[in-house]
Amino acid sequence: MTPLPKNGLYAITPNIAETALLLEKVEQALQGGASLLQYRDKISTPDETLLRAQAIHQLCLNYNVPLIINDNPALALACQAEGVHLGQSDGSILEARQRLGKDALIGVTCHHHLSLALQAQEQGADYVAFGRFFNSTTKPGTPLANLKTLQDAKAALSIPIVAIGGIQHNNAKALINQGADFIAVVEQIFSADNISESCQHFSALF
Ligand SMILES: Cc1ncc(COP(=O)(O)OP(=O)(O)O)c(N)n1
Ligand SMILES: Cc1ncsc1CCOP(=O)(O)O
Ligand SMILES: [Mg+2]
């Protein structure tokens, strides 16, 4: 099991129909220094998803980067990923913990609510995620968090804090300064002409 790093860039995969292209882009993100990777896929069939998750996990192992599976503890177990990310409607932390074991990394979406984060921490989450912080084309319309959310969270929580949503090279530093241990990014990484370079720019902010 690759452990959770202290901080850094958390790369999250976009929906990409072609598996070879997805894997190529994931490898470029790993080469660019992403310290955590989430496989998030809202378009593939369960069979495709398993094959992709296994291939992505092999890449992550090569770079010593933990793989987090979005939404789906069963898939995390099947591909032996390091963990799972749960939204507020994606099932309980307790169930995921029972399924994946004590060493699994479990992350939880808390939008802009410190109360949800405190609850998640109490229930054994390994990190909490706040956001979106800015306009996001990947997931528009989710509730907005702000810098005060991060400051309050930093003061109240002992587990790592992830910031997500519309994060770009020019707005990430403020989030890190206010307490984000990880910045989670889809678009500005995976739509870049040079994915590795984009990751290097983000990683250099830590
Ligand atoms: C690191 C991170 N933070 C938040 C989310 C969003 O999770 P969720 O609210 O379940 O929404 P979907 O991603 O499933 O659409 C995330 N995936 N990762
Ligand atoms: C999954 C998710 N949850 C809140 S915003 C978001 C999308 C983040 O993607 P981007 O970095 O492209 O805004
Ligand atoms: Mg989800």
PDB file of C-alpha atoms in Angstrom, residues 5-201:
ATOM      1  CA  PRO A   5       1.858  11.856   1.003  1.00  0.00           C
ATOM      2  CA  LYS A   6       1.915  14.933   3.228  1.00  0.00           C
ATOM      3  CA  ASN A   7       0.665  17.359   0.568  1.00  0.00           C
ATOM      4  CA  GLY A   8       0.751  18.101  -3.134  1.00  0.00           C
ATOM      5  CA  LEU A   9      -1.156  17.921  -6.378  1.00  0.00           C
ATOM      6  CA  TYR A  10      -4.162  15.582  -6.493  1.00  0.00           C
ATOM      7  CA  ALA A  11      -4.850  14.797 -10.171  1.00  0.00           C
ATOM      8  CA  ILE A  12      -8.368  13.580 -11.043  1.00  0.00           C
ATOM      9  CA  THR A  13      -9.069  11.930 -14.381  1.00  0.00           C
ATOM     10  CA  PRO A  14     -11.600  13.431 -16.810  1.00  0.00           C
ATOM     11  CA  ASN A  15     -14.137  11.393 -18.760  1.00  0.00           C
ATOM     12  CA  ILE A  16     -12.173  10.081 -21.746  1.00  0.00           C
ATOM     13  CA  ALA A  17     -13.730   7.509 -24.066  1.00  0.00           C
ATOM     14  CA  GLU A  18     -10.508   6.020 -25.391  1.00  0.00           C
ATOM     15  CA  THR A  19      -8.584   3.903 -22.874  1.00  0.00           C
ATOM     16  CA  ALA A  20      -5.158   4.285 -24.500  1.00  0.00           C
ATOM     17  CA  LEU A  21      -5.489   8.065 -24.451  1.00  0.00           C
ATOM     18  CA  LEU A  22      -6.616   8.038 -20.819  1.00  0.00           C
ATOM     19  CA  LEU A  23      -3.603   5.948 -19.779  1.00  0.00           C
ATOM     20  CA  GLU A  24      -1.226   8.144 -21.770  1.00  0.00           C
ATOM     21  CA  LYS A  25      -2.565  11.254 -20.039  1.00  0.00           C
ATOM     22  CA  VAL A  26      -2.426   9.628 -16.603  1.00  0.00           C
ATOM     23  CA  GLU A  27       1.213   8.695 -17.151  1.00  0.00           C
ATOM     24  CA  GLN A  28       2.031  12.269 -18.159  1.00  0.00           C
ATOM     25  CA  ALA A  29       0.410  13.553 -14.954  1.00  0.00           C
ATOM     26  CA  LEU A  30       2.460  11.076 -12.920  1.00  0.00           C
ATOM     27  CA  GLN A  31       5.627  12.125 -14.748  1.00  0.00           C
ATOM     28  CA  GLY A  32       4.770  15.747 -13.908  1.00  0.00           C
ATOM     29  CA  GLY A  33       4.760  15.014 -10.197  1.00  0.00           C
ATOM     30  CA  ALA A  34       1.115  14.468  -9.208  1.00  0.00           C
ATOM     31  CA  SER A  35       1.314  13.124  -5.677  1.00  0.00           C
ATOM     32  CA  LEU A  36      -2.139  11.532  -5.558  1.00  0.00           C
ATOM     33  CA  LEU A  37      -4.338  10.289  -8.387  1.00  0.00           C
ATOM     34  CA  GLN A  38      -8.094   9.735  -8.518  1.00  0.00           C
ATOM     35  CA  TYR A  39      -9.731   7.613 -11.177  1.00  0.00           C
ATOM     36  CA  ARG A  40     -13.072   9.340 -11.780  1.00  0.00           C
ATOM     37  CA  ASP A  41     -15.064   7.978 -14.700  1.00  0.00           C
ATOM     38  CA  LYS A  42     -18.726   8.706 -15.264  1.00  0.00           C
ATOM     39  CA  ILE A  43     -18.981   7.226 -18.781  1.00  0.00           C
ATOM     40  CA  SER A  44     -17.566   3.688 -18.911  1.00  0.00           C
ATOM     41  CA  THR A  45     -19.263   0.335 -18.353  1.00  0.00           C
ATOM     42  CA  PRO A  46     -18.381  -1.643 -15.205  1.00  0.00           C
ATOM     43  CA  ASP A  47     -16.197  -4.059 -17.209  1.00  0.00           C
ATOM     44  CA  GLU A  48     -14.294  -1.229 -18.896  1.00  0.00           C
ATOM     45  CA  THR A  49     -13.963   0.588 -15.611  1.00  0.00           C
ATOM     46  CA  LEU A  50     -12.314  -2.410 -13.949  1.00  0.00           C
ATOM     47  CA  LEU A  51      -9.809  -2.841 -16.787  1.00  0.00           C
ATOM     48  CA  ARG A  52      -8.989   0.863 -16.744  1.00  0.00           C
ATOM     49  CA  ALA A  53      -8.663   0.978 -12.962  1.00  0.00           C
ATOM     50  CA  GLN A  54      -6.265  -1.975 -13.002  1.00  0.00           C
ATOM     51  CA  ALA A  55      -4.119  -0.390 -15.715  1.00  0.00           C
ATOM     52  CA  ILE A  56      -4.090   2.979 -13.934  1.00  0.00           C
ATOM     53  CA  HIS A  57      -3.149   1.269 -10.678  1.00  0.00           C
ATOM     54  CA  GLN A  58      -0.168  -0.372 -12.341  1.00  0.00           C
ATOM     55  CA  LEU A  59       0.991   3.037 -13.596  1.00  0.00           C
ATOM     56  CA  CYS A  60       0.549   4.552 -10.135  1.00  0.00           C
ATOM     57  CA  LEU A  61       2.565   1.736  -8.561  1.00  0.00           C
ATOM     58  CA  ASN A  62       5.400   2.522 -10.988  1.00  0.00           C
ATOM     59  CA  TYR A  63       5.477   6.100  -9.687  1.00  0.00           C
ATOM     60  CA  ASN A  64       4.734   5.327  -6.019  1.00  0.00           C
ATOM     61  CA  VAL A  65       1.555   7.369  -6.173  1.00  0.00           C
ATOM     62  CA  PRO A  66      -1.561   6.217  -4.282  1.00  0.00           C
ATOM     63  CA  LEU A  67      -4.638   5.570  -6.422  1.00  0.00           C
ATOM     64  CA  ILE A  68      -8.044   6.672  -5.137  1.00  0.00           C
ATOM     65  CA  ILE A  69     -11.168   5.356  -6.866  1.00  0.00           C
ATOM     66  CA  ASN A  70     -14.104   7.735  -7.082  1.00  0.00           C
ATOM     67  CA  ASP A  71     -17.531   6.663  -5.790  1.00  0.00           C
ATOM     68  CA  ASN A  72     -17.002   2.918  -5.708  1.00  0.00           C
ATOM     69  CA  PRO A  73     -15.471   0.912  -2.819  1.00  0.00           C
ATOM     70  CA  ALA A  74     -16.121  -2.389  -4.634  1.00  0.00           C
ATOM     71  CA  LEU A  75     -14.046  -1.221  -7.592  1.00  0.00           C
ATOM     72  CA  ALA A  76     -11.306   0.015  -5.233  1.00  0.00           C
ATOM     73  CA  LEU A  77     -11.180  -3.458  -3.708  1.00  0.00           C
ATOM     74  CA  ALA A  78     -11.227  -5.207  -7.082  1.00  0.00           C
ATOM     75  CA  CYS A  79      -8.277  -3.224  -8.474  1.00  0.00           C
ATOM     76  CA  GLN A  80      -6.428  -3.100  -5.129  1.00  0.00           C
ATOM     77  CA  ALA A  81      -6.363   0.686  -5.147  1.00  0.00           C
ATOM     78  CA  GLU A  82      -5.133   2.501  -2.064  1.00  0.00           C
ATOM     79  CA  GLY A  83      -8.514   4.069  -1.390  1.00  0.00           C
ATOM     80  CA  VAL A  84     -11.851   5.520  -2.340  1.00  0.00           C
ATOM     81  CA  HIS A  85     -13.422   8.970  -2.525  1.00  0.00           C
ATOM     82  CA  LEU A  86     -16.985   9.209  -1.248  1.00  0.00           C
ATOM     83  CA  GLY A  87     -19.437  12.016  -1.955  1.00  0.00           C
ATOM     84  CA  GLN A  88     -22.319  12.664   0.401  1.00  0.00           C
ATOM     85  CA  SER A  89     -24.493  10.184  -1.552  1.00  0.00           C
ATOM     86  CA  ASP A  90     -21.836   7.549  -2.214  1.00  0.00           C
ATOM     87  CA  GLY A  91     -22.306   5.347   0.865  1.00  0.00           C
ATOM     88  CA  SER A  92     -20.978   5.365   4.390  1.00  0.00           C
ATOM     89  CA  ILE A  93     -17.395   5.662   5.594  1.00  0.00           C
ATOM     90  CA  LEU A  94     -18.008   2.751   7.954  1.00  0.00           C
ATOM     91  CA  GLU A  95     -19.066   0.413   5.149  1.00  0.00           C
ATOM     92  CA  ALA A  96     -16.124   1.450   2.963  1.00  0.00           C
ATOM     93  CA  ARG A  97     -13.757   0.916   5.890  1.00  0.00           C
ATOM     94  CA  GLN A  98     -15.189  -2.549   6.561  1.00  0.00           C
ATOM     95  CA  ARG A  99     -14.809  -3.456   2.924  1.00  0.00           C
ATOM     96  CA  LEU A 100     -11.347  -1.984   2.299  1.00  0.00           C
ATOM     97  CA  GLY A 101      -9.621  -2.403   5.649  1.00  0.00           C
ATOM     98  CA  LYS A 102      -7.865  -0.201   8.155  1.00  0.00           C
ATOM     99  CA  ASP A 103      -5.050   0.954   5.851  1.00  0.00           C
ATOM    100  CA  ALA A 104      -7.297   2.118   3.018  1.00  0.00           C
ATOM    101  CA  LEU A 105      -7.413   5.844   2.291  1.00  0.00           C
ATOM    102  CA  ILE A 106     -10.955   7.174   2.495  1.00  0.00           C
ATOM    103  CA  GLY A 107     -11.722  10.710   1.370  1.00  0.00           C
ATOM    104  CA  VAL A 108     -15.039  12.495   1.777  1.00  0.00           C
ATOM    105  CA  THR A 109     -16.665  15.441  -0.010  1.00  0.00           C
ATOM    106  CA  CYS A 110     -17.800  18.089   2.473  1.00  0.00           C
ATOM    107  CA  HIS A 111     -18.738  20.933   0.069  1.00  0.00           C
ATOM    108  CA  HIS A 112     -18.454  24.042   2.306  1.00  0.00           C
ATOM    109  CA  HIS A 113     -19.600  22.435   5.558  1.00  0.00           C
ATOM    110  CA  LEU A 114     -17.168  22.141   8.434  1.00  0.00           C
ATOM    111  CA  SER A 115     -19.780  20.099  10.318  1.00  0.00           C
ATOM    112  CA  LEU A 116     -19.656  17.390   7.608  1.00  0.00           C
ATOM    113  CA  ALA A 117     -15.858  17.398   7.811  1.00  0.00           C
ATOM    114  CA  LEU A 118     -15.838  17.030  11.591  1.00  0.00           C
ATOM    115  CA  GLN A 119     -18.290  14.152  11.259  1.00  0.00           C
ATOM    116  CA  ALA A 120     -16.173  12.508   8.539  1.00  0.00           C
ATOM    117  CA  GLN A 121     -13.033  12.858  10.645  1.00  0.00           C
ATOM    118  CA  GLU A 122     -14.853  11.329  13.616  1.00  0.00           C
ATOM    119  CA  GLN A 123     -15.965   8.420  11.423  1.00  0.00           C
ATOM    120  CA  GLY A 124     -12.409   7.707  10.329  1.00  0.00           C
ATOM    121  CA  ALA A 125     -11.944   9.573   7.056  1.00  0.00           C
ATOM    122  CA  ASP A 126      -8.312  10.028   5.978  1.00  0.00           C
ATOM    123  CA  TYR A 127      -8.930  13.352   4.250  1.00  0.00           C
ATOM    124  CA  VAL A 128     -11.799  15.716   3.589  1.00  0.00           C
ATOM    125  CA  ALA A 129     -12.449  17.725   0.433  1.00  0.00           C
ATOM    126  CA  PHE A 130     -13.987  21.197   0.225  1.00  0.00           C
ATOM    127  CA  GLY A 131     -15.185  22.912  -2.930  1.00  0.00           C
ATOM    128  CA  ARG A 132     -15.851  23.932  -5.492  1.00  0.00           C
ATOM    129  CA  PHE A 133     -13.824  27.099  -4.935  1.00  0.00           C
ATOM    130  CA  PHE A 134     -14.162  28.562  -8.447  1.00  0.00           C
ATOM    131  CA  ASN A 135     -16.229  27.993 -11.601  1.00  0.00           C
ATOM    132  CA  SER A 136     -15.749  24.443 -12.791  1.00  0.00           C
ATOM    133  CA  THR A 137     -16.651  23.150 -16.225  1.00  0.00           C
ATOM    134  CA  THR A 138     -16.064  19.591 -14.999  1.00  0.00           C
ATOM    135  CA  LYS A 139     -18.711  19.836 -12.276  1.00  0.00           C
ATOM    136  CA  PRO A 140     -20.622  23.097 -12.511  1.00  0.00           C
ATOM    137  CA  GLY A 141     -23.262  24.104 -10.026  1.00  0.00           C
ATOM    138  CA  THR A 142     -21.942  22.406  -6.909  1.00  0.00           C
ATOM    139  CA  PRO A 143     -21.988  24.596  -3.789  1.00  0.00           C
ATOM    140  CA  LEU A 144     -19.283  27.237  -3.477  1.00  0.00           C
ATOM    141  CA  ALA A 145     -16.717  27.172  -0.697  1.00  0.00           C
ATOM    142  CA  ASN A 146     -14.462  30.094   0.156  1.00  0.00           C
ATOM    143  CA  LEU A 147     -11.181  30.858   1.870  1.00  0.00           C
ATOM    144  CA  LYS A 148     -12.902  31.171   5.251  1.00  0.00           C
ATOM    145  CA  THR A 149     -14.072  27.553   4.851  1.00  0.00           C
ATOM    146  CA  LEU A 150     -10.423  26.526   4.597  1.00  0.00           C
ATOM    147  CA  GLN A 151      -9.227  28.675   7.491  1.00  0.00           C
ATOM    148  CA  ASP A 152     -11.947  27.297   9.790  1.00  0.00           C
ATOM    149  CA  ALA A 153     -11.254  23.746   8.617  1.00  0.00           C
ATOM    150  CA  LYS A 154      -7.519  24.111   9.186  1.00  0.00           C
ATOM    151  CA  ALA A 155      -8.116  25.284  12.757  1.00  0.00           C
ATOM    152  CA  ALA A 156     -10.603  22.527  13.576  1.00  0.00           C
ATOM    153  CA  LEU A 157      -9.363  19.389  11.779  1.00  0.00           C
ATOM    154  CA  SER A 158      -6.360  17.151  12.208  1.00  0.00           C
ATOM    155  CA  ILE A 159      -6.695  15.219   8.919  1.00  0.00           C
ATOM    156  CA  PRO A 160      -5.495  16.577   5.534  1.00  0.00           C
ATOM    157  CA  ILE A 161      -7.653  19.039   3.636  1.00  0.00           C
ATOM    158  CA  VAL A 162      -8.250  18.914  -0.124  1.00  0.00           C
ATOM    159  CA  ALA A 163      -9.473  21.914  -2.118  1.00  0.00           C
ATOM    160  CA  ILE A 164     -11.253  21.295  -5.444  1.00  0.00           C
ATOM    161  CA  GLY A 165     -13.155  23.065  -8.190  1.00  0.00           C
ATOM    162  CA  GLY A 166     -11.906  25.370 -10.928  1.00  0.00           C
ATOM    163  CA  ILE A 167      -8.373  25.415  -9.586  1.00  0.00           C
ATOM    164  CA  GLN A 168      -5.789  26.919 -11.925  1.00  0.00           C
ATOM    165  CA  HIS A 169      -2.123  27.838 -11.706  1.00  0.00           C
ATOM    166  CA  ASN A 170      -3.006  31.414 -10.865  1.00  0.00           C
ATOM    167  CA  ASN A 171      -5.552  30.765  -8.096  1.00  0.00           C
ATOM    168  CA  ALA A 172      -4.118  27.710  -6.333  1.00  0.00           C
ATOM    169  CA  LYS A 173      -1.577  29.429  -4.100  1.00  0.00           C
ATOM    170  CA  ALA A 174      -4.221  31.267  -2.060  1.00  0.00           C
ATOM    171  CA  LEU A 175      -5.889  27.951  -1.247  1.00  0.00           C
ATOM    172  CA  ILE A 176      -2.597  26.417  -0.145  1.00  0.00           C
ATOM    173  CA  ASN A 177      -1.799  29.480   1.973  1.00  0.00           C
ATOM    174  CA  GLN A 178      -5.174  29.206   3.712  1.00  0.00           C
ATOM    175  CA  GLY A 179      -4.712  25.569   4.640  1.00  0.00           C
ATOM    176  CA  ALA A 180      -5.253  23.228   1.690  1.00  0.00           C
ATOM    177  CA  ASP A 181      -2.836  20.299   1.944  1.00  0.00           C
ATOM    178  CA  PHE A 182      -3.832  19.068  -1.514  1.00  0.00           C
ATOM    179  CA  ILE A 183      -5.266  20.813  -4.528  1.00  0.00           C
ATOM    180  CA  ALA A 184      -7.430  18.562  -6.677  1.00  0.00           C
ATOM    181  CA  VAL A 185      -7.580  19.397 -10.365  1.00  0.00           C
ATOM    182  CA  VAL A 186      -9.149  17.945 -13.517  1.00  0.00           C
ATOM    183  CA  GLU A 187      -9.422  20.486 -16.322  1.00  0.00           C
ATOM    184  CA  GLN A 188      -6.236  22.518 -15.960  1.00  0.00           C
ATOM    185  CA  ILE A 189      -4.206  19.321 -15.895  1.00  0.00           C
ATOM    186  CA  PHE A 190      -5.875  17.073 -18.430  1.00  0.00           C
ATOM    187  CA  SER A 191      -6.869  19.705 -21.021  1.00  0.00           C
ATOM    188  CA  ALA A 192      -3.374  21.164 -21.073  1.00  0.00           C
ATOM    189  CA  ASP A 193      -1.250  20.839 -24.220  1.00  0.00           C
ATOM    190  CA  ASN A 194       1.557  19.712 -21.936  1.00  0.00           C
ATOM    191  CA  ILE A 195       0.124  17.740 -19.020  1.00  0.00           C
ATOM    192  CA  SER A 196       3.458  17.116 -17.285  1.00  0.00           C
ATOM    193  CA  GLU A 197       4.345  20.781 -17.388  1.00  0.00           C
ATOM    194  CA  SER A 198       0.962  21.758 -15.989  1.00  0.00           C
ATOM    195  CA  CYS A 199       1.475  19.322 -13.101  1.00  0.00           C
ATOM    196  CA  GLN A 200       4.977  20.661 -12.486  1.00  0.00           C
ATOM    197  CA  HIS A 201       3.596  24.198 -12.168  1.00  0.00           C
TER     198      HIS A 201
END
